[in-house]
Amino acid sequence: MRKLQNDIERICRLGLDSRTLRSRVMARLRQDVRYDAFCFGTIDPWTLLITDDISGGIPPGNAALASHNEYLEADVDKFADLARTGRTVGILSHSTGGDPRRSLRFRTVLPIIGAEHELRAVFLADGECWGAVSLFRRGEQTDFTSREAALVRALSRPVAVALRRACVNTSPPAAQGVPAPGVLVLDNAGRTLVTNETARRWLHELGTLPLHEVAAAARAGRGEEAYLRVRARTGRWLSLWGSTLNGEPDSGASVVIQPTPVSDITRTLARAYELTAREREILEQVISGRSSTGIASALTMSQYTVQDHLKSIFAKFGVRSRGQLVARALDIPSADGEPPRTRQR
């Protein structure tokens, strides 16, 4: 166990972007925990919806079916349940009392993969969930064991911390200038009925998984939790809001996509860069363009205290000026000509 944990922790310290990080983790994990297929997603820690996934051995085009099971059907080992209870890992056969046929996911989702065994895990740090993985084995393979579950459980915090940091590491730089908002309407099977051109352009950056996540969450009656803030593959921050049509879950859902408000971006950055609550407030003030005098007045503190906090924020972001700080936070070129770059740890 210790060698696997050391190797994964070493990967987690490399400062990789999220997708590369997850691919490297899965490649190393497979040496100790065999699987025939997997799906490894990042999770919004506030709504516990999946924001992006990488997978292997899974046929494309099944995101709507998986989201439907995750949010609209009663089943075991839901990612949200594993996260909220702190149980972190579940083996399907164990959670169903030895009869996996009791699980709807076993009967509807696993056959697509040709799998009969499943292990699910979430990655938690400081009580927040930043990722989740499903491992699958086909019927001719043996089931996952309690020892393998323990191996995966031991990786929860280091992987979560790395995913938290990686949410600000993107490549290439963000594209700019696409109009907003985008609007889509989906039926209750997740098929797109209506979409505008802006939404199609946003989805080119996002993929369809976040779309199905918020639509399913809306149909499940999750209200304000049918919302995602997502770092698109181009580096842009986008937000998705889902709502049911006419308030009826069976009538489908509408989804609105637009650039994420600065307040939500700083909320995520505060976790990624391990800012204190006061540092987050000051970051928001800097992004809004306030001077140190203005920040001191708004937050009822001295200018010397503001400068002390700014020095700490600069150190955590690896920058030397306000312009570089804003550029790093929003993925735009800085005024002094230095392009945004990802933080290495």
Short mmCIF file of C-alpha atoms in Angstrom, two decimals:
data_model
loop_
_atom_site.label_atom_id
_atom_site.label_comp_id
_atom_site.label_asym_id
_atom_site.label_seq_id
_atom_site.Cartn_x
_atom_site.Cartn_y
_atom_site.Cartn_z
CA MET A 1 0.00 0.00 0.00
CA ARG A 2 2.76 2.42 0.97
CA LYS A 3 4.52 2.26 -2.41
CA LEU A 4 1.29 3.00 -4.29
CA GLN A 5 0.53 5.91 -1.99
CA ASN A 6 4.07 7.31 -2.32
CA ASP A 7 3.96 7.05 -6.12
CA ILE A 8 0.54 8.73 -6.33
CA GLU A 9 1.62 11.49 -3.96
CA ARG A 10 4.68 12.08 -6.14
CA ILE A 11 2.43 12.42 -9.21
CA CYS A 12 0.17 14.78 -7.28
CA ARG A 13 3.09 17.11 -6.51
CA LEU A 14 4.03 17.61 -10.18
CA GLY A 15 1.64 20.53 -10.76
CA LEU A 16 -0.07 18.82 -13.71
CA ASP A 17 -3.24 20.02 -15.39
CA SER A 18 -6.35 18.15 -14.30
CA ARG A 19 -6.69 15.75 -17.24
CA THR A 20 -3.01 14.83 -17.28
CA LEU A 21 -3.08 14.37 -13.51
CA ARG A 22 -6.06 12.02 -13.68
CA SER A 23 -4.53 10.01 -16.53
CA ARG A 24 -1.26 9.57 -14.63
CA VAL A 25 -3.06 8.57 -11.44
CA MET A 26 -5.13 5.95 -13.27
CA ALA A 27 -2.10 4.49 -15.03
CA ARG A 28 -0.28 4.04 -11.71
CA LEU A 29 -3.37 2.79 -9.87
CA ARG A 30 -3.90 0.06 -12.45
CA GLN A 31 -0.65 -1.61 -11.39
CA ASP A 32 -2.20 -2.40 -7.99
CA VAL A 33 -5.95 -2.29 -8.63
CA ARG A 34 -6.84 -3.92 -11.94
CA TYR A 35 -9.78 -2.64 -13.95
CA ASP A 36 -11.21 -3.16 -17.43
CA ALA A 37 -12.84 0.28 -17.69
CA PHE A 38 -12.90 3.48 -15.67
CA CYS A 39 -14.41 6.93 -15.50
CA PHE A 40 -12.64 9.64 -13.47
CA GLY A 41 -14.49 12.94 -13.04
CA THR A 42 -13.80 16.26 -11.39
CA ILE A 43 -16.54 17.46 -9.04
CA ASP A 44 -17.81 20.89 -8.05
CA PRO A 45 -17.39 20.81 -4.25
CA TRP A 46 -20.39 23.06 -3.70
CA THR A 47 -23.02 21.24 -5.75
CA LEU A 48 -21.34 17.79 -6.02
CA LEU A 49 -22.03 17.69 -9.75
CA ILE A 50 -19.44 16.29 -12.16
CA THR A 51 -17.71 18.98 -14.21
CA ASP A 52 -15.48 16.91 -16.52
CA ASP A 53 -14.47 13.30 -16.98
CA ILE A 54 -11.84 11.14 -18.59
CA SER A 55 -12.56 7.49 -19.25
CA GLY A 56 -11.24 4.30 -20.73
CA GLY A 57 -13.10 1.26 -22.02
CA ILE A 58 -16.46 3.07 -21.98
CA PRO A 59 -18.39 3.66 -25.23
CA PRO A 60 -19.06 7.37 -25.91
CA GLY A 61 -22.50 8.93 -25.90
CA ASN A 62 -23.82 7.63 -22.58
CA ALA A 63 -23.46 10.72 -20.39
CA ALA A 64 -27.22 11.34 -20.25
CA LEU A 65 -27.92 7.78 -19.09
CA ALA A 66 -25.24 7.94 -16.38
CA SER A 67 -26.45 11.35 -15.16
CA HIS A 68 -30.04 10.10 -15.09
CA ASN A 69 -29.04 7.24 -12.81
CA GLU A 70 -26.86 9.44 -10.61
CA TYR A 71 -29.51 12.06 -9.86
CA LEU A 72 -32.94 10.67 -10.72
CA GLU A 73 -32.88 7.04 -9.59
CA ALA A 74 -32.54 5.51 -6.14
CA ASP A 75 -29.31 3.51 -6.04
CA VAL A 76 -26.33 2.64 -3.88
CA ASP A 77 -22.95 4.37 -3.64
CA LYS A 78 -23.97 7.67 -5.19
CA PHE A 79 -20.95 9.97 -5.30
CA ALA A 80 -22.77 12.59 -3.23
CA ASP A 81 -23.56 9.98 -0.56
CA LEU A 82 -19.96 8.76 -0.43
CA ALA A 83 -18.79 12.38 -0.08
CA ARG A 84 -21.32 13.54 2.51
CA THR A 85 -20.91 10.49 4.73
CA GLY A 86 -17.11 10.44 4.41
CA ARG A 87 -17.27 6.74 3.53
CA THR A 88 -15.29 7.62 0.34
CA VAL A 89 -15.27 4.10 -1.22
CA GLY A 90 -18.02 1.66 -2.11
CA ILE A 91 -17.97 -1.77 -3.76
CA LEU A 92 -21.25 -2.45 -5.58
CA SER A 93 -21.61 -6.07 -4.48
CA HIS A 94 -20.96 -5.16 -0.83
CA SER A 95 -23.39 -2.24 -0.88
CA THR A 96 -26.16 -4.41 -2.33
CA GLY A 97 -25.74 -7.18 0.23
CA GLY A 98 -24.17 -9.54 -2.27
CA ASP A 99 -26.89 -9.14 -4.92
CA PRO A 100 -25.78 -6.39 -7.38
CA ARG A 101 -28.99 -6.91 -9.39
CA ARG A 102 -30.70 -4.83 -6.72
CA SER A 103 -28.87 -1.84 -8.21
CA LEU A 104 -30.45 -0.04 -11.16
CA ARG A 105 -26.99 1.02 -12.26
CA PHE A 106 -25.98 -2.66 -12.47
CA ARG A 107 -28.97 -3.34 -14.72
CA THR A 108 -28.83 -0.24 -16.95
CA VAL A 109 -25.35 1.32 -16.97
CA LEU A 110 -22.89 -1.54 -16.39
CA PRO A 111 -24.18 -3.64 -19.34
CA ILE A 112 -23.04 -0.87 -21.70
CA ILE A 113 -19.50 -1.56 -20.53
CA GLY A 114 -19.98 -5.32 -20.32
CA ALA A 115 -19.10 -5.06 -16.62
CA GLU A 116 -20.42 -6.88 -13.56
CA HIS A 117 -18.15 -5.49 -10.83
CA GLU A 118 -17.81 -1.86 -9.78
CA LEU A 119 -15.79 0.11 -7.24
CA ARG A 120 -16.60 3.78 -6.69
CA ALA A 121 -14.56 6.34 -4.77
CA VAL A 122 -14.57 10.06 -4.05
CA PHE A 123 -11.57 12.25 -3.28
CA LEU A 124 -11.99 14.51 -0.26
CA ALA A 125 -9.82 17.26 1.25
CA ASP A 126 -10.88 19.38 4.20
CA GLY A 127 -14.39 18.02 3.97
CA GLU A 128 -14.80 18.98 0.30
CA CYS A 129 -15.09 16.64 -2.69
CA TRP A 130 -12.98 17.46 -5.76
CA GLY A 131 -13.21 14.26 -7.78
CA ALA A 132 -14.73 10.80 -8.13
CA VAL A 133 -13.81 7.60 -9.93
CA SER A 134 -15.65 4.46 -11.02
CA LEU A 135 -13.67 1.29 -11.74
CA PHE A 136 -15.25 -1.62 -13.60
CA ARG A 137 -14.41 -5.28 -14.17
CA ARG A 138 -16.05 -7.67 -16.56
CA GLY A 139 -17.86 -10.78 -15.40
CA GLU A 140 -14.98 -13.18 -16.03
CA GLN A 141 -12.83 -11.17 -13.58
CA THR A 142 -12.96 -11.46 -9.79
CA ASP A 143 -14.79 -8.79 -7.81
CA PHE A 144 -13.03 -5.86 -6.13
CA THR A 145 -11.77 -6.67 -2.64
CA SER A 146 -11.76 -4.84 0.68
CA ARG A 147 -7.97 -4.59 0.38
CA GLU A 148 -8.28 -2.83 -2.98
CA ALA A 149 -10.90 -0.52 -1.50
CA ALA A 150 -8.44 0.37 1.26
CA LEU A 151 -5.74 1.12 -1.33
CA VAL A 152 -8.04 3.56 -3.12
CA ARG A 153 -9.28 5.08 0.16
CA ALA A 154 -5.71 5.94 1.18
CA LEU A 155 -5.40 8.11 -1.96
CA SER A 156 -8.42 10.27 -1.18
CA ARG A 157 -6.75 13.34 0.32
CA PRO A 158 -3.60 13.63 -1.85
CA VAL A 159 -5.59 13.24 -5.05
CA ALA A 160 -8.25 15.72 -3.85
CA VAL A 161 -5.59 18.33 -2.99
CA ALA A 162 -3.97 17.87 -6.40
CA LEU A 163 -7.34 18.21 -8.18
CA ARG A 164 -8.06 21.33 -6.15
CA ARG A 165 -4.78 22.87 -7.28
CA ALA A 166 -5.21 21.65 -10.86
CA CYS A 167 -8.52 23.46 -11.31
CA VAL A 168 -6.46 26.61 -11.99
CA ASN A 169 -3.95 24.89 -14.31
CA THR A 170 -5.07 24.98 -17.93
CA SER A 171 -3.57 24.82 -21.38
CA PRO A 172 -3.95 26.45 -23.84
CA PRO A 173 -4.85 29.97 -22.61
CA ALA A 174 -8.51 30.96 -22.53
CA ALA A 175 -10.18 32.19 -25.68
CA GLN A 176 -12.01 35.51 -25.39
CA GLY A 177 -14.84 37.36 -27.03
CA VAL A 178 -17.57 34.73 -27.40
CA PRO A 179 -21.02 36.29 -26.79
CA ALA A 180 -23.26 35.13 -23.96
CA PRO A 181 -25.53 33.59 -22.82
CA GLY A 182 -26.15 30.25 -24.47
CA VAL A 183 -29.52 28.53 -24.09
CA LEU A 184 -30.51 24.90 -24.64
CA VAL A 185 -33.67 22.87 -24.10
CA LEU A 186 -33.43 19.10 -23.49
CA ASP A 187 -36.15 16.47 -23.35
CA ASN A 188 -36.45 14.03 -20.45
CA ALA A 189 -34.10 11.59 -22.19
CA GLY A 190 -31.34 14.19 -22.42
CA ARG A 191 -31.76 14.86 -26.16
CA THR A 192 -31.26 18.47 -27.25
CA LEU A 193 -34.46 19.93 -28.69
CA VAL A 194 -33.48 23.59 -29.08
CA THR A 195 -30.14 25.39 -28.92
CA ASN A 196 -28.75 28.73 -29.99
CA GLU A 197 -25.44 29.33 -31.72
CA THR A 198 -23.78 30.67 -28.56
CA ALA A 199 -24.63 27.49 -26.66
CA ARG A 200 -23.11 25.39 -29.43
CA ARG A 201 -19.90 27.39 -29.18
CA TRP A 202 -19.82 27.03 -25.39
CA LEU A 203 -20.36 23.26 -25.65
CA HIS A 204 -17.41 23.03 -28.02
CA GLU A 205 -15.30 24.20 -25.06
CA LEU A 206 -17.12 22.17 -22.40
CA GLY A 207 -18.24 18.88 -23.90
CA THR A 208 -21.72 17.60 -23.09
CA LEU A 209 -21.18 16.06 -19.65
CA PRO A 210 -21.76 19.28 -17.62
CA LEU A 211 -24.91 19.91 -19.68
CA HIS A 212 -26.39 16.53 -18.73
CA GLU A 213 -25.31 16.96 -15.10
CA VAL A 214 -27.18 20.23 -14.50
CA ALA A 215 -30.20 19.08 -16.53
CA ALA A 216 -30.49 15.88 -14.48
CA ALA A 217 -29.96 17.79 -11.23
CA ALA A 218 -32.74 20.21 -12.18
CA ARG A 219 -35.13 17.37 -13.00
CA ALA A 220 -34.23 15.77 -9.65
CA GLY A 221 -35.50 18.91 -7.90
CA ARG A 222 -32.13 20.08 -6.60
CA GLY A 223 -33.03 23.74 -7.15
CA GLU A 224 -30.01 26.03 -6.66
CA GLU A 225 -27.72 22.98 -6.74
CA ALA A 226 -28.53 22.52 -10.45
CA TYR A 227 -25.58 24.80 -11.09
CA LEU A 228 -21.97 24.26 -12.17
CA ARG A 229 -18.93 26.47 -12.47
CA VAL A 230 -16.57 24.76 -14.90
CA ARG A 231 -13.07 25.45 -16.19
CA ALA A 232 -13.52 24.75 -19.89
CA ARG A 233 -10.81 22.98 -21.87
CA THR A 234 -9.73 26.32 -23.33
CA GLY A 235 -9.20 27.77 -19.85
CA ARG A 236 -12.35 29.89 -19.73
CA TRP A 237 -14.59 29.81 -16.63
CA LEU A 238 -18.21 29.05 -17.55
CA SER A 239 -21.35 28.63 -15.45
CA LEU A 240 -24.37 26.44 -16.23
CA TRP A 241 -27.82 26.81 -14.66
CA GLY A 242 -30.47 24.12 -15.09
CA SER A 243 -34.23 24.38 -14.56
CA THR A 244 -37.21 22.23 -15.41
CA LEU A 245 -39.75 23.23 -18.05
CA ASN A 246 -42.98 24.45 -16.46
CA GLY A 247 -41.76 23.06 -13.14
CA GLU A 248 -42.41 19.48 -14.30
CA PRO A 249 -39.48 17.00 -14.04
CA ASP A 250 -40.87 14.80 -16.82
CA SER A 251 -41.11 17.69 -19.28
CA GLY A 252 -37.37 18.11 -19.77
CA ALA A 253 -35.03 20.92 -18.77
CA SER A 254 -33.52 24.16 -19.99
CA VAL A 255 -29.86 25.05 -19.45
CA VAL A 256 -28.29 28.51 -19.61
CA ILE A 257 -24.52 28.82 -20.14
CA GLN A 258 -22.53 32.02 -19.67
CA PRO A 259 -19.20 33.29 -18.31
CA THR A 260 -18.80 32.69 -14.58
CA PRO A 261 -19.19 35.74 -12.29
CA VAL A 262 -15.91 36.96 -10.76
CA SER A 263 -17.23 36.26 -7.25
CA ASP A 264 -17.61 32.56 -8.12
CA ILE A 265 -14.18 32.41 -9.74
CA THR A 266 -12.53 33.84 -6.63
CA ARG A 267 -14.45 31.38 -4.47
CA THR A 268 -12.85 28.53 -6.38
CA LEU A 269 -9.42 30.18 -6.49
CA ALA A 270 -9.55 30.65 -2.72
CA ARG A 271 -9.60 26.88 -2.31
CA ALA A 272 -7.13 26.15 -5.09
CA TYR A 273 -4.54 28.61 -3.74
CA GLU A 274 -5.44 28.01 -0.09
CA LEU A 275 -6.38 31.62 0.60
CA THR A 276 -7.78 32.70 3.93
CA ALA A 277 -11.26 34.21 4.05
CA ARG A 278 -9.76 37.71 4.33
CA GLU A 279 -7.37 37.07 1.43
CA ARG A 280 -10.29 36.00 -0.73
CA GLU A 281 -12.10 39.25 0.08
CA ILE A 282 -9.02 41.25 -0.88
CA LEU A 283 -8.58 39.28 -4.11
CA GLU A 284 -12.15 40.16 -5.09
CA GLN A 285 -11.44 43.81 -4.37
CA VAL A 286 -8.24 43.75 -6.45
CA ILE A 287 -10.03 42.15 -9.40
CA SER A 288 -12.73 44.82 -9.16
CA GLY A 289 -10.00 47.46 -9.55
CA ARG A 290 -9.97 49.04 -6.09
CA SER A 291 -6.85 50.71 -4.75
CA SER A 292 -5.29 49.73 -1.42
CA THR A 293 -6.95 52.80 0.12
CA GLY A 294 -10.32 51.72 -1.26
CA ILE A 295 -9.84 48.15 -0.05
CA ALA A 296 -8.88 49.36 3.43
CA SER A 297 -12.02 51.49 3.58
CA ALA A 298 -14.32 48.77 2.22
CA LEU A 299 -12.99 46.07 4.55
CA THR A 300 -12.39 48.33 7.58
CA MET A 301 -8.67 47.72 7.99
CA SER A 302 -5.48 49.71 7.70
CA GLN A 303 -3.57 50.05 4.44
CA TYR A 304 -0.61 48.33 6.13
CA THR A 305 -2.80 45.30 6.82
CA VAL A 306 -3.99 45.33 3.20
CA GLN A 307 -0.37 45.34 2.00
CA ASP A 308 0.51 42.45 4.31
CA HIS A 309 -2.38 40.40 2.90
CA LEU A 310 -1.41 41.32 -0.67
CA LYS A 311 2.15 40.10 -0.10
CA SER A 312 0.76 36.77 1.08
CA ILE A 313 -1.59 36.53 -1.91
CA PHE A 314 1.22 37.40 -4.35
CA ALA A 315 3.37 34.65 -2.82
CA LYS A 316 0.62 32.03 -3.10
CA PHE A 317 -0.11 32.93 -6.74
CA GLY A 318 3.59 33.28 -7.61
CA VAL A 319 3.24 36.85 -8.94
CA ARG A 320 4.88 40.22 -8.24
CA SER A 321 2.20 42.78 -9.08
CA ARG A 322 -1.53 43.44 -9.09
CA GLY A 323 -1.60 43.20 -12.86
CA GLN A 324 0.02 39.77 -12.81
CA LEU A 325 -2.37 38.70 -10.03
CA VAL A 326 -5.46 39.63 -12.04
CA ALA A 327 -3.99 38.01 -15.15
CA ARG A 328 -3.31 34.78 -13.27
CA ALA A 329 -6.77 34.76 -11.68
CA LEU A 330 -8.69 35.44 -14.90
CA ASP A 331 -6.33 33.89 -17.48
CA ILE A 332 -5.70 37.09 -19.43
CA PRO A 333 -2.43 38.77 -20.47
CA SER A 334 -1.13 41.09 -17.75
CA ALA A 335 -0.63 44.80 -18.32
CA ASP A 336 3.14 44.46 -17.89
CA GLY A 337 3.27 41.99 -20.77
CA GLU A 338 3.62 38.78 -18.78
CA PRO A 339 1.17 36.12 -20.00
CA PRO A 340 -0.76 34.02 -17.50
CA ARG A 341 0.93 30.80 -16.54
CA THR A 342 0.01 27.86 -14.40
CA ARG A 343 1.34 27.53 -10.89
CA GLN A 344 3.84 24.79 -10.19
CA ARG A 345 4.25 23.20 -6.77
#
